[in-house]
Amino acid sequence: MPYEDSHLSDEDLLLAADGELPLPRMKVVNEHLAACWDCRTRRARFEATIADLVETRHAILDPQLPPVAGRRALLKARLSELAAASGAGRWSRMFRGLAVRRVLAFGFAAAVVAFAAVAVIDRWRFQDSSAIVAQGPLEPSRSLTPGATRQVNLRDVCGGAPDEGTARVVPASVRRQVFQEYGMNGAPPNDYEVDFLITPELGGSNDIHNLWPEPYYSTVWNAHVKDELEDRLHEMVCNGQLGLGAAQHDISADWILAYKKYFHTDRPL
Amino acid sequence: MTVPDSTGSLSRVLTATAKTTSDSLCSEVEREVVRLFDDHRTRLLRYVLSIGLPIHDAEEVVQEVFLALFRHLQLGRPRDNLRGWLFRVAQNLALKARQASQSRPDHAQLDEVVAASPVDPAPSPEQQFAFSQRQQYLLAAFRVLPLRDQYCLHLRAEGLRYREIADVLEMSLGAVSISLTRSIARLERADRG
């Protein structure tokens, strides 16, 4: 027997477990392991230690990981800014080589095009907002949905308040009442989220004054976009970057404005 | 009436075409960066946390990593081993941030984080005690490992291959193998109590 007096090194065992050995050496190691209980036992201990280490890291680090949505949206905003800035830089370098007359002529033409574009966009926005009004409100009515909160503190908000789940439940009767108040009895309910103006994660309550029918689709500023804002504000509040009161105020005063403010963008990402 | 300047028109057309191409390349790179963010954000964040940054700083570092990636790709720089590149940039930024804050000693990381972590309520007291004991042995052994060995372990735990670890930490492949073997052997002895 070739392996009676010699055993595999620790390094060979680990390299084999990690799939890092060259194939010929792997074959030798596997043959040895098939014959040697000692080395298999050592390998099992290594594997158990690795498992303990992995488990410990996850137990310690994973609870700290915040939801990804807010940061993902922020990254997209920053990338757009960066792309715009780098594009502008490239154009300014390009124009440096042109004659001033041509630049001025180009500028004039660009201004004309921009003016026409603004006119078209304005018209489009006007038409778009008319369509939105016919389908449902972009933003909640100040009188019907001024926003309402429950008694919470930072610990409740950031530590996962026990009543958070309860606060998320909107009874069917209240949902119907919301549609009724907004004069939208005939609207298809699946196209709307009866949304919290101040999200429960920021201390919003399920009082009817905190609820309105928000379109999922049809508009640029829809329920999915607001969800991103909610994640972002929650994260900022829990990181100590923003006060809970300020977050509640900004999202209830004008959530679209708040989105623009906290994502540094004029349009949803 | 002005006679149309054909050179100027051509120049405008070329400029517009170049701008469109450039914009589309930009958005393509943006999409790729976001896709890579989706794939690697959690592992990078955990690695940066394990280096000892508080969560808010760690998140900022990860954001910076992907903004740097955007510039890297936009400039047409090498794409081979992008995962290793991400971890290397994350590590450099994290160490810089930690040095700037001067908030933690070099051997911070896991054991300090564990002290501040909430205890998982799910396991029974016996299980919790047993887990904590093993955890404490492991952490005690982990803490006395050389810093480079700790980083090797963290990177391996995040799924990096030896070649990638070697790139991130600027070590030879052999040195990575020796480091991991030595560390696992030490931890294994500690794990046995």
Short mmCIF file of C-alpha atoms in Angstrom, two decimals:
data_model
loop_
_atom_site.label_atom_id
_atom_site.label_comp_id
_atom_site.label_asym_id
_atom_site.label_seq_id
_atom_site.Cartn_x
_atom_site.Cartn_y
_atom_site.Cartn_z
CA MET A 1 0.00 0.00 0.00
CA PRO A 2 1.55 3.30 -1.05
CA TYR A 3 0.00 5.51 1.70
CA GLU A 4 0.60 3.52 4.84
CA ASP A 5 3.39 5.72 6.18
CA SER A 6 2.61 9.10 4.68
CA HIS A 7 -0.47 11.28 4.96
CA LEU A 8 -1.74 14.23 2.98
CA SER A 9 -0.58 17.67 4.07
CA ASP A 10 -3.06 20.19 5.48
CA GLU A 11 -2.47 22.29 2.40
CA ASP A 12 -3.37 19.43 0.05
CA LEU A 13 -6.51 18.74 2.04
CA LEU A 14 -7.66 22.35 1.88
CA LEU A 15 -6.71 22.84 -1.77
CA ALA A 16 -8.62 19.68 -2.63
CA ALA A 17 -11.66 20.82 -0.64
CA ASP A 18 -11.55 24.19 -2.40
CA GLY A 19 -11.15 22.65 -5.84
CA GLU A 20 -7.83 24.40 -6.32
CA LEU A 21 -5.59 21.41 -7.05
CA PRO A 22 -4.39 20.62 -10.55
CA LEU A 23 -6.21 17.59 -11.94
CA PRO A 24 -3.32 15.08 -11.77
CA ARG A 25 -2.66 15.97 -8.12
CA MET A 26 -6.38 15.88 -7.38
CA LYS A 27 -6.50 12.31 -8.63
CA VAL A 28 -3.68 11.30 -6.30
CA VAL A 29 -5.31 13.05 -3.33
CA ASN A 30 -8.69 11.46 -4.01
CA GLU A 31 -7.11 8.01 -4.22
CA HIS A 32 -5.38 8.60 -0.91
CA LEU A 33 -8.57 9.84 0.73
CA ALA A 34 -10.46 6.79 -0.49
CA ALA A 35 -7.98 4.60 1.35
CA CYS A 36 -7.18 6.71 4.43
CA TRP A 37 -9.62 7.23 7.30
CA ASP A 38 -7.18 9.48 9.15
CA CYS A 39 -7.00 11.98 6.31
CA ARG A 40 -10.75 11.86 5.75
CA THR A 41 -11.27 12.61 9.42
CA ARG A 42 -8.89 15.59 9.21
CA ARG A 43 -10.68 16.81 6.12
CA ALA A 44 -14.03 16.52 7.92
CA ARG A 45 -12.67 18.61 10.81
CA PHE A 46 -11.50 21.27 8.39
CA GLU A 47 -14.89 21.30 6.73
CA ALA A 48 -16.61 21.59 10.13
CA THR A 49 -14.41 24.54 11.08
CA ILE A 50 -15.10 26.27 7.78
CA ALA A 51 -18.82 25.71 8.31
CA ASP A 52 -18.59 27.19 11.82
CA LEU A 53 -16.70 30.18 10.55
CA VAL A 54 -19.18 30.80 7.75
CA GLU A 55 -22.11 30.41 10.13
CA THR A 56 -20.56 32.78 12.63
CA ARG A 57 -19.88 35.43 10.00
CA HIS A 58 -23.44 35.22 8.73
CA ALA A 59 -24.89 35.35 12.23
CA ILE A 60 -22.89 38.46 13.02
CA LEU A 61 -22.87 40.36 9.77
CA ASP A 62 -26.14 39.55 8.02
CA PRO A 63 -28.50 41.19 10.52
CA GLN A 64 -26.68 44.45 9.82
CA LEU A 65 -27.32 44.39 6.08
CA PRO A 66 -30.04 46.89 5.16
CA PRO A 67 -32.50 46.36 2.28
CA VAL A 68 -30.89 46.88 -1.10
CA ALA A 69 -33.62 48.89 -2.86
CA GLY A 70 -32.77 52.34 -1.51
CA ARG A 71 -29.06 52.04 -2.21
CA ARG A 72 -29.71 50.55 -5.63
CA ALA A 73 -31.86 53.51 -6.60
CA LEU A 74 -29.31 55.93 -5.19
CA LEU A 75 -26.56 54.27 -7.23
CA LYS A 76 -28.65 54.63 -10.37
CA ALA A 77 -29.12 58.33 -9.63
CA ARG A 78 -25.43 58.84 -9.08
CA LEU A 79 -24.56 56.93 -12.24
CA SER A 80 -26.92 59.13 -14.25
CA GLU A 81 -25.26 62.23 -12.83
CA LEU A 82 -21.83 60.81 -13.56
CA ALA A 83 -22.81 59.85 -17.11
CA ALA A 84 -24.22 63.33 -17.73
CA ALA A 85 -21.13 65.00 -16.28
CA SER A 86 -18.72 62.85 -18.26
CA GLY A 87 -20.76 63.44 -21.41
CA ALA A 88 -20.64 67.20 -20.83
CA GLY A 89 -16.89 67.01 -20.29
CA ARG A 90 -16.40 65.17 -23.54
CA TRP A 91 -18.50 67.70 -25.43
CA SER A 92 -16.66 70.65 -23.99
CA ARG A 93 -13.35 69.10 -25.08
CA MET A 94 -14.75 68.54 -28.54
CA PHE A 95 -15.97 72.08 -28.87
CA ARG A 96 -12.61 73.49 -27.86
CA GLY A 97 -11.32 72.53 -31.30
CA LEU A 98 -14.06 74.28 -33.29
CA ALA A 99 -14.14 77.85 -34.54
CA VAL A 100 -16.08 80.28 -32.38
CA ARG A 101 -18.45 81.13 -35.24
CA ARG A 102 -19.42 77.53 -35.66
CA VAL A 103 -19.91 77.10 -31.94
CA LEU A 104 -22.18 80.12 -31.82
CA ALA A 105 -24.13 78.88 -34.84
CA PHE A 106 -24.45 75.48 -33.23
CA GLY A 107 -25.51 77.07 -29.96
CA PHE A 108 -28.20 79.05 -31.70
CA ALA A 109 -29.48 75.96 -33.50
CA ALA A 110 -29.41 74.01 -30.25
CA ALA A 111 -31.34 76.76 -28.49
CA VAL A 112 -34.01 76.67 -31.19
CA VAL A 113 -34.25 72.89 -30.92
CA ALA A 114 -34.34 73.07 -27.12
CA PHE A 115 -37.09 75.69 -27.23
CA ALA A 116 -39.13 73.50 -29.57
CA ALA A 117 -38.47 70.48 -27.37
CA VAL A 118 -39.58 72.33 -24.23
CA ALA A 119 -42.78 73.36 -25.99
CA VAL A 120 -43.43 69.76 -27.04
CA ILE A 121 -42.60 68.40 -23.59
CA ASP A 122 -44.85 70.98 -21.94
CA ARG A 123 -47.65 69.96 -24.21
CA TRP A 124 -46.95 66.30 -23.53
CA ARG A 125 -46.88 66.89 -19.78
CA PHE A 126 -50.14 68.74 -19.95
CA GLN A 127 -51.74 65.88 -21.86
CA ASP A 128 -50.12 63.34 -19.57
CA SER A 129 -51.33 65.00 -16.40
CA SER A 130 -54.87 65.23 -17.82
CA ALA A 131 -54.74 61.52 -18.43
CA ILE A 132 -53.52 60.93 -14.91
CA VAL A 133 -56.30 62.94 -13.37
CA ALA A 134 -58.75 60.77 -15.27
CA GLN A 135 -57.11 57.61 -13.89
CA GLY A 136 -56.29 58.52 -10.34
CA PRO A 137 -54.29 61.03 -8.34
CA LEU A 138 -50.53 61.33 -8.67
CA GLU A 139 -50.39 62.75 -5.21
CA PRO A 140 -52.94 62.40 -2.45
CA SER A 141 -55.44 65.12 -1.76
CA ARG A 142 -54.23 67.30 1.10
CA SER A 143 -57.69 67.42 2.63
CA LEU A 144 -58.49 63.71 2.31
CA THR A 145 -55.02 62.35 3.03
CA PRO A 146 -52.92 64.75 5.08
CA GLY A 147 -51.00 61.83 6.61
CA ALA A 148 -51.34 60.25 10.05
CA THR A 149 -48.82 58.64 12.34
CA ARG A 150 -48.85 56.31 15.31
CA GLN A 151 -46.79 56.71 18.46
CA VAL A 152 -43.35 55.38 17.64
CA ASN A 153 -39.77 56.11 18.46
CA LEU A 154 -36.55 55.41 16.58
CA ARG A 155 -36.16 52.05 18.24
CA ASP A 156 -39.58 50.94 17.00
CA VAL A 157 -38.85 52.17 13.51
CA CYS A 158 -35.35 50.78 13.17
CA GLY A 159 -35.59 47.71 15.34
CA GLY A 160 -38.68 46.25 13.66
CA ALA A 161 -41.65 47.32 15.76
CA PRO A 162 -43.91 44.47 16.81
CA ASP A 163 -47.05 46.29 15.62
CA GLU A 164 -45.55 47.06 12.22
CA GLY A 165 -47.32 44.10 10.65
CA THR A 166 -50.64 45.13 12.13
CA ALA A 167 -50.22 48.67 10.88
CA ARG A 168 -49.77 47.38 7.32
CA VAL A 169 -53.16 45.72 7.24
CA VAL A 170 -55.85 47.85 5.58
CA PRO A 171 -59.31 46.32 6.03
CA ALA A 172 -61.37 45.88 2.84
CA SER A 173 -64.02 48.25 4.18
CA VAL A 174 -61.44 51.00 4.61
CA ARG A 175 -60.07 50.34 1.12
CA ARG A 176 -63.56 50.74 -0.32
CA GLN A 177 -64.03 53.92 1.68
CA VAL A 178 -60.77 55.32 0.28
CA PHE A 179 -61.89 54.69 -3.30
CA GLN A 180 -65.26 56.20 -2.49
CA GLU A 181 -63.75 59.35 -0.98
CA TYR A 182 -61.61 59.85 -4.05
CA GLY A 183 -64.65 59.37 -6.30
CA MET A 184 -63.11 56.29 -7.91
CA ASN A 185 -65.70 53.62 -7.23
CA GLY A 186 -65.50 52.24 -10.76
CA ALA A 187 -61.67 52.08 -10.90
CA PRO A 188 -60.13 48.58 -11.27
CA PRO A 189 -58.74 47.89 -7.77
CA ASN A 190 -55.81 45.83 -9.11
CA ASP A 191 -54.39 48.87 -10.85
CA TYR A 192 -53.99 50.70 -7.57
CA GLU A 193 -52.30 50.23 -4.26
CA VAL A 194 -54.20 51.72 -1.38
CA ASP A 195 -50.98 53.17 -0.15
CA PHE A 196 -49.85 54.72 3.07
CA LEU A 197 -48.79 58.30 2.57
CA ILE A 198 -46.44 57.93 5.53
CA THR A 199 -45.28 54.35 5.36
CA PRO A 200 -45.70 52.22 8.53
CA GLU A 201 -41.94 51.70 8.50
CA LEU A 202 -41.67 55.43 9.22
CA GLY A 203 -44.42 55.40 11.81
CA GLY A 204 -47.42 55.90 9.51
CA SER A 205 -50.75 54.57 10.73
CA ASN A 206 -53.56 52.75 8.89
CA ASP A 207 -55.95 55.60 9.60
CA ILE A 208 -57.91 56.62 6.50
CA HIS A 209 -56.25 60.02 6.61
CA ASN A 210 -52.99 58.28 5.77
CA LEU A 211 -54.34 56.30 2.81
CA TRP A 212 -54.96 57.01 -0.85
CA PRO A 213 -55.36 55.04 -4.09
CA GLU A 214 -51.98 55.16 -5.76
CA PRO A 215 -51.63 53.89 -9.35
CA TYR A 216 -49.20 51.02 -9.90
CA TYR A 217 -48.75 51.83 -13.55
CA SER A 218 -49.95 54.51 -15.96
CA THR A 219 -47.86 57.22 -14.39
CA VAL A 220 -44.17 57.84 -14.11
CA TRP A 221 -44.50 58.60 -10.41
CA ASN A 222 -46.13 55.35 -9.39
CA ALA A 223 -46.33 53.13 -6.30
CA HIS A 224 -43.06 51.34 -7.12
CA VAL A 225 -41.22 54.65 -7.23
CA LYS A 226 -42.67 55.67 -3.89
CA ASP A 227 -41.56 52.34 -2.41
CA GLU A 228 -37.99 53.23 -3.34
CA LEU A 229 -38.34 56.56 -1.57
CA GLU A 230 -39.72 54.83 1.53
CA ASP A 231 -36.73 52.47 1.65
CA ARG A 232 -34.34 55.36 1.21
CA LEU A 233 -35.92 57.48 3.94
CA HIS A 234 -36.07 54.53 6.32
CA GLU A 235 -32.41 53.85 5.77
CA MET A 236 -31.48 57.51 6.27
CA VAL A 237 -33.52 57.72 9.48
CA CYS A 238 -31.92 54.57 10.87
CA ASN A 239 -28.44 55.73 9.87
CA GLY A 240 -29.01 58.97 11.74
CA GLN A 241 -28.81 61.05 8.55
CA LEU A 242 -32.38 62.30 8.83
CA GLY A 243 -34.77 62.86 11.72
CA LEU A 244 -37.88 60.70 11.89
CA GLY A 245 -40.10 63.81 12.07
CA ALA A 246 -38.42 65.34 9.03
CA ALA A 247 -38.87 62.13 7.06
CA GLN A 248 -42.56 61.97 7.99
CA HIS A 249 -43.01 65.61 7.09
CA ASP A 250 -41.23 65.42 3.72
CA ILE A 251 -43.02 62.31 2.52
CA SER A 252 -46.42 63.60 3.56
CA ALA A 253 -45.94 67.17 2.28
CA ASP A 254 -44.99 66.14 -1.27
CA TRP A 255 -43.56 62.70 -1.82
CA ILE A 256 -42.50 63.44 -5.40
CA LEU A 257 -40.57 66.49 -4.24
CA ALA A 258 -39.04 64.35 -1.49
CA TYR A 259 -37.99 61.73 -4.04
CA LYS A 260 -36.30 64.40 -6.15
CA LYS A 261 -34.61 65.80 -3.08
CA TYR A 262 -33.29 62.54 -1.64
CA PHE A 263 -32.34 60.91 -4.93
CA HIS A 264 -30.95 64.11 -6.47
CA THR A 265 -32.92 63.62 -9.64
CA ASP A 266 -35.82 65.17 -11.50
CA ARG A 267 -37.28 61.90 -12.72
CA PRO A 268 -37.78 58.46 -11.24
CA LEU A 269 -34.83 56.15 -11.68
CA MET B 1 -31.22 84.24 -47.15
CA THR B 2 -28.15 82.37 -46.02
CA VAL B 3 -26.81 79.63 -48.22
CA PRO B 4 -26.68 76.39 -46.20
CA ASP B 5 -23.17 75.49 -45.08
CA SER B 6 -22.86 71.85 -46.15
CA THR B 7 -19.72 71.33 -44.01
CA GLY B 8 -21.56 72.69 -41.00
CA SER B 9 -24.55 70.44 -41.63
CA LEU B 10 -22.32 67.41 -41.97
CA SER B 11 -20.50 68.39 -38.80
CA ARG B 12 -23.83 68.69 -36.95
CA VAL B 13 -24.98 65.33 -38.22
CA LEU B 14 -21.71 63.68 -37.20
CA THR B 15 -21.81 65.40 -33.83
CA ALA B 16 -25.38 64.28 -33.22
CA THR B 17 -24.51 60.72 -34.25
CA ALA B 18 -21.46 60.71 -31.99
CA LYS B 19 -23.53 62.02 -29.10
CA THR B 20 -26.22 59.38 -29.61
CA THR B 21 -23.58 56.64 -29.72
CA SER B 22 -21.87 58.01 -26.64
CA ASP B 23 -25.17 58.27 -24.73
CA SER B 24 -26.13 54.75 -25.65
CA LEU B 25 -22.69 53.47 -24.57
CA CYS B 26 -23.10 55.33 -21.29
CA SER B 27 -26.48 53.80 -20.58
CA GLU B 28 -25.15 50.39 -21.52
CA VAL B 29 -22.34 50.79 -19.00
CA GLU B 30 -24.81 52.08 -16.42
CA ARG B 31 -26.95 48.98 -16.86
CA GLU B 32 -23.93 46.73 -16.56
CA VAL B 33 -22.82 48.46 -13.37
CA VAL B 34 -26.29 48.08 -11.84
CA ARG B 35 -26.32 44.40 -12.80
CA LEU B 36 -22.94 43.90 -11.14
CA PHE B 37 -24.22 45.78 -8.10
CA ASP B 38 -27.13 43.34 -7.87
CA ASP B 39 -24.73 40.41 -8.12
CA HIS B 40 -22.02 41.54 -5.73
CA ARG B 41 -23.37 44.19 -3.37
CA THR B 42 -24.14 41.89 -0.44
CA ARG B 43 -20.80 40.10 -0.50
CA LEU B 44 -18.89 43.35 -0.85
CA LEU B 45 -20.84 44.96 1.93
CA ARG B 46 -20.21 42.02 4.24
CA TYR B 47 -16.50 42.12 3.42
CA VAL B 48 -16.27 45.85 4.09
CA LEU B 49 -18.19 45.38 7.34
CA SER B 50 -15.83 42.61 8.37
CA ILE B 51 -12.91 44.99 7.84
CA GLY B 52 -14.47 47.01 10.63
CA LEU B 53 -16.40 49.89 9.12
CA PRO B 54 -19.76 50.90 10.58
CA ILE B 55 -22.69 50.09 8.32
CA HIS B 56 -23.27 53.60 7.04
CA ASP B 57 -19.62 54.04 6.01
CA ALA B 58 -19.58 50.54 4.56
CA GLU B 59 -22.57 51.35 2.36
CA GLU B 60 -20.91 54.52 1.18
CA VAL B 61 -17.75 52.59 0.34
CA VAL B 62 -19.75 50.09 -1.71
CA GLN B 63 -21.44 52.94 -3.58
CA GLU B 64 -18.05 54.46 -4.33
CA VAL B 65 -16.80 51.12 -5.60
CA PHE B 66 -19.52 50.95 -8.21
CA LEU B 67 -19.06 54.58 -9.24
CA ALA B 68 -15.37 53.77 -9.71
CA LEU B 69 -16.41 50.70 -11.71
CA PHE B 70 -18.49 52.91 -13.98
CA ARG B 71 -15.47 55.12 -14.69
CA HIS B 72 -13.30 52.04 -15.14
CA LEU B 73 -15.63 50.51 -17.73
CA GLN B 74 -16.34 53.81 -19.42
CA LEU B 75 -12.64 54.29 -20.02
CA GLY B 76 -12.49 50.84 -21.60
CA ARG B 77 -10.13 49.43 -18.99
CA PRO B 78 -9.61 45.65 -18.51
CA ARG B 79 -12.66 43.57 -17.73
CA ASP B 80 -10.95 40.35 -16.76
CA ASN B 81 -11.41 39.44 -13.11
CA LEU B 82 -13.93 42.19 -12.40
CA ARG B 83 -14.95 40.48 -9.16
CA GLY B 84 -11.38 40.65 -7.90
CA TRP B 85 -11.22 44.26 -9.04
CA LEU B 86 -14.38 45.11 -7.08
CA PHE B 87 -13.05 43.57 -3.88
CA ARG B 88 -9.65 45.20 -4.29
CA VAL B 89 -11.16 48.67 -4.73
CA ALA B 90 -13.57 48.02 -1.84
CA GLN B 91 -10.73 47.02 0.41
CA ASN B 92 -8.60 50.02 -0.48
CA LEU B 93 -11.47 52.43 0.06
CA ALA B 94 -12.50 50.72 3.29
CA LEU B 95 -9.01 50.85 4.74
CA LYS B 96 -8.72 54.48 3.73
CA ALA B 97 -12.08 55.28 5.33
CA ARG B 98 -11.12 53.45 8.49
CA GLN B 99 -7.79 55.19 8.68
CA ALA B 100 -9.54 58.53 8.21
CA SER B 101 -12.02 57.88 10.98
CA GLN B 102 -9.33 56.43 13.28
CA SER B 103 -12.21 54.82 15.04
CA ARG B 104 -11.06 51.22 15.26
CA PRO B 105 -7.90 49.30 15.95
CA ASP B 106 -6.52 46.96 13.29
CA HIS B 107 -7.94 43.82 14.77
CA ALA B 108 -11.49 45.16 14.97
CA GLN B 109 -13.90 43.20 12.83
CA LEU B 110 -15.84 40.17 13.91
CA ASP B 111 -15.38 40.08 17.65
CA GLU B 112 -16.23 43.75 18.10
CA VAL B 113 -19.21 43.48 15.84
CA VAL B 114 -20.47 40.43 17.68
CA ALA B 115 -20.41 42.25 20.98
CA ALA B 116 -22.74 44.89 19.57
CA SER B 117 -25.00 42.46 17.76
CA PRO B 118 -28.45 41.59 19.00
CA VAL B 119 -28.76 38.02 20.16
CA ASP B 120 -30.84 35.78 17.93
CA PRO B 121 -33.93 34.89 19.96
CA ALA B 122 -34.65 31.70 18.05
CA PRO B 123 -32.21 29.15 19.58
CA SER B 124 -32.88 27.68 23.01
CA PRO B 125 -30.66 28.90 25.88
CA GLU B 126 -28.64 25.67 25.68
CA GLN B 127 -28.14 26.02 21.96
CA GLN B 128 -27.32 29.65 22.37
CA PHE B 129 -24.75 28.88 25.04
CA ALA B 130 -23.16 26.14 22.94
CA PHE B 131 -23.09 28.37 19.88
CA SER B 132 -21.62 31.25 21.80
CA GLN B 133 -18.91 29.06 23.28
CA ARG B 134 -17.83 27.79 19.89
CA GLN B 135 -18.16 31.30 18.52
CA GLN B 136 -15.99 32.68 21.28
CA TYR B 137 -13.28 30.07 20.70
CA LEU B 138 -13.32 30.75 17.00
CA LEU B 139 -13.31 34.50 17.45
CA ALA B 140 -10.50 34.39 19.96
CA ALA B 141 -8.41 32.36 17.52
CA PHE B 142 -9.46 34.58 14.65
CA ARG B 143 -8.45 37.75 16.49
CA VAL B 144 -4.86 36.67 16.91
CA LEU B 145 -4.41 35.75 13.26
CA PRO B 146 -2.25 38.15 11.26
CA LEU B 147 -4.40 40.76 9.53
CA ARG B 148 -3.56 39.45 6.07
CA ASP B 149 -4.69 35.96 7.09
CA GLN B 150 -7.97 37.40 8.34
CA TYR B 151 -8.55 39.13 5.01
CA CYS B 152 -7.75 35.91 3.15
CA LEU B 153 -10.37 34.08 5.20
CA HIS B 154 -12.98 36.78 4.72
CA LEU B 155 -12.43 36.83 0.97
CA ARG B 156 -12.55 33.06 0.73
CA ALA B 157 -15.74 33.07 2.80
CA GLU B 158 -17.23 35.49 0.27
CA GLY B 159 -16.59 32.97 -2.48
CA LEU B 160 -13.41 34.29 -4.08
CA ARG B 161 -11.07 31.80 -5.72
CA TYR B 162 -7.41 31.71 -4.70
CA ARG B 163 -6.35 33.57 -7.85
CA GLU B 164 -8.81 36.37 -7.07
CA ILE B 165 -7.69 36.59 -3.45
CA ALA B 166 -4.10 36.81 -4.65
CA ASP B 167 -5.08 39.73 -6.90
CA VAL B 168 -7.00 41.56 -4.19
CA LEU B 169 -4.31 41.25 -1.55
CA GLU B 170 -1.38 41.42 -3.97
CA MET B 171 0.02 38.11 -2.80
CA SER B 172 1.31 35.12 -4.70
CA LEU B 173 -0.98 32.16 -5.23
CA GLY B 174 1.23 30.04 -2.99
CA ALA B 175 1.09 32.63 -0.22
CA VAL B 176 -2.72 32.57 -0.32
CA SER B 177 -2.74 28.81 -0.04
CA ILE B 178 -0.30 28.83 2.87
CA SER B 179 -2.22 31.59 4.63
CA LEU B 180 -5.56 29.81 4.37
CA THR B 181 -4.14 26.45 5.41
CA ARG B 182 -2.40 27.94 8.44
CA SER B 183 -5.52 29.85 9.48
CA ILE B 184 -7.93 26.96 9.07
CA ALA B 185 -5.59 24.66 11.01
CA ARG B 186 -5.45 27.20 13.88
CA LEU B 187 -9.18 27.77 13.87
CA GLU B 188 -9.80 24.05 13.76
CA ARG B 189 -7.74 23.54 16.93
CA ALA B 190 -9.64 26.39 18.60
CA ASP B 191 -12.97 25.05 17.37
CA ARG B 192 -12.29 21.76 19.12
CA GLY B 193 -11.91 23.77 22.31
#
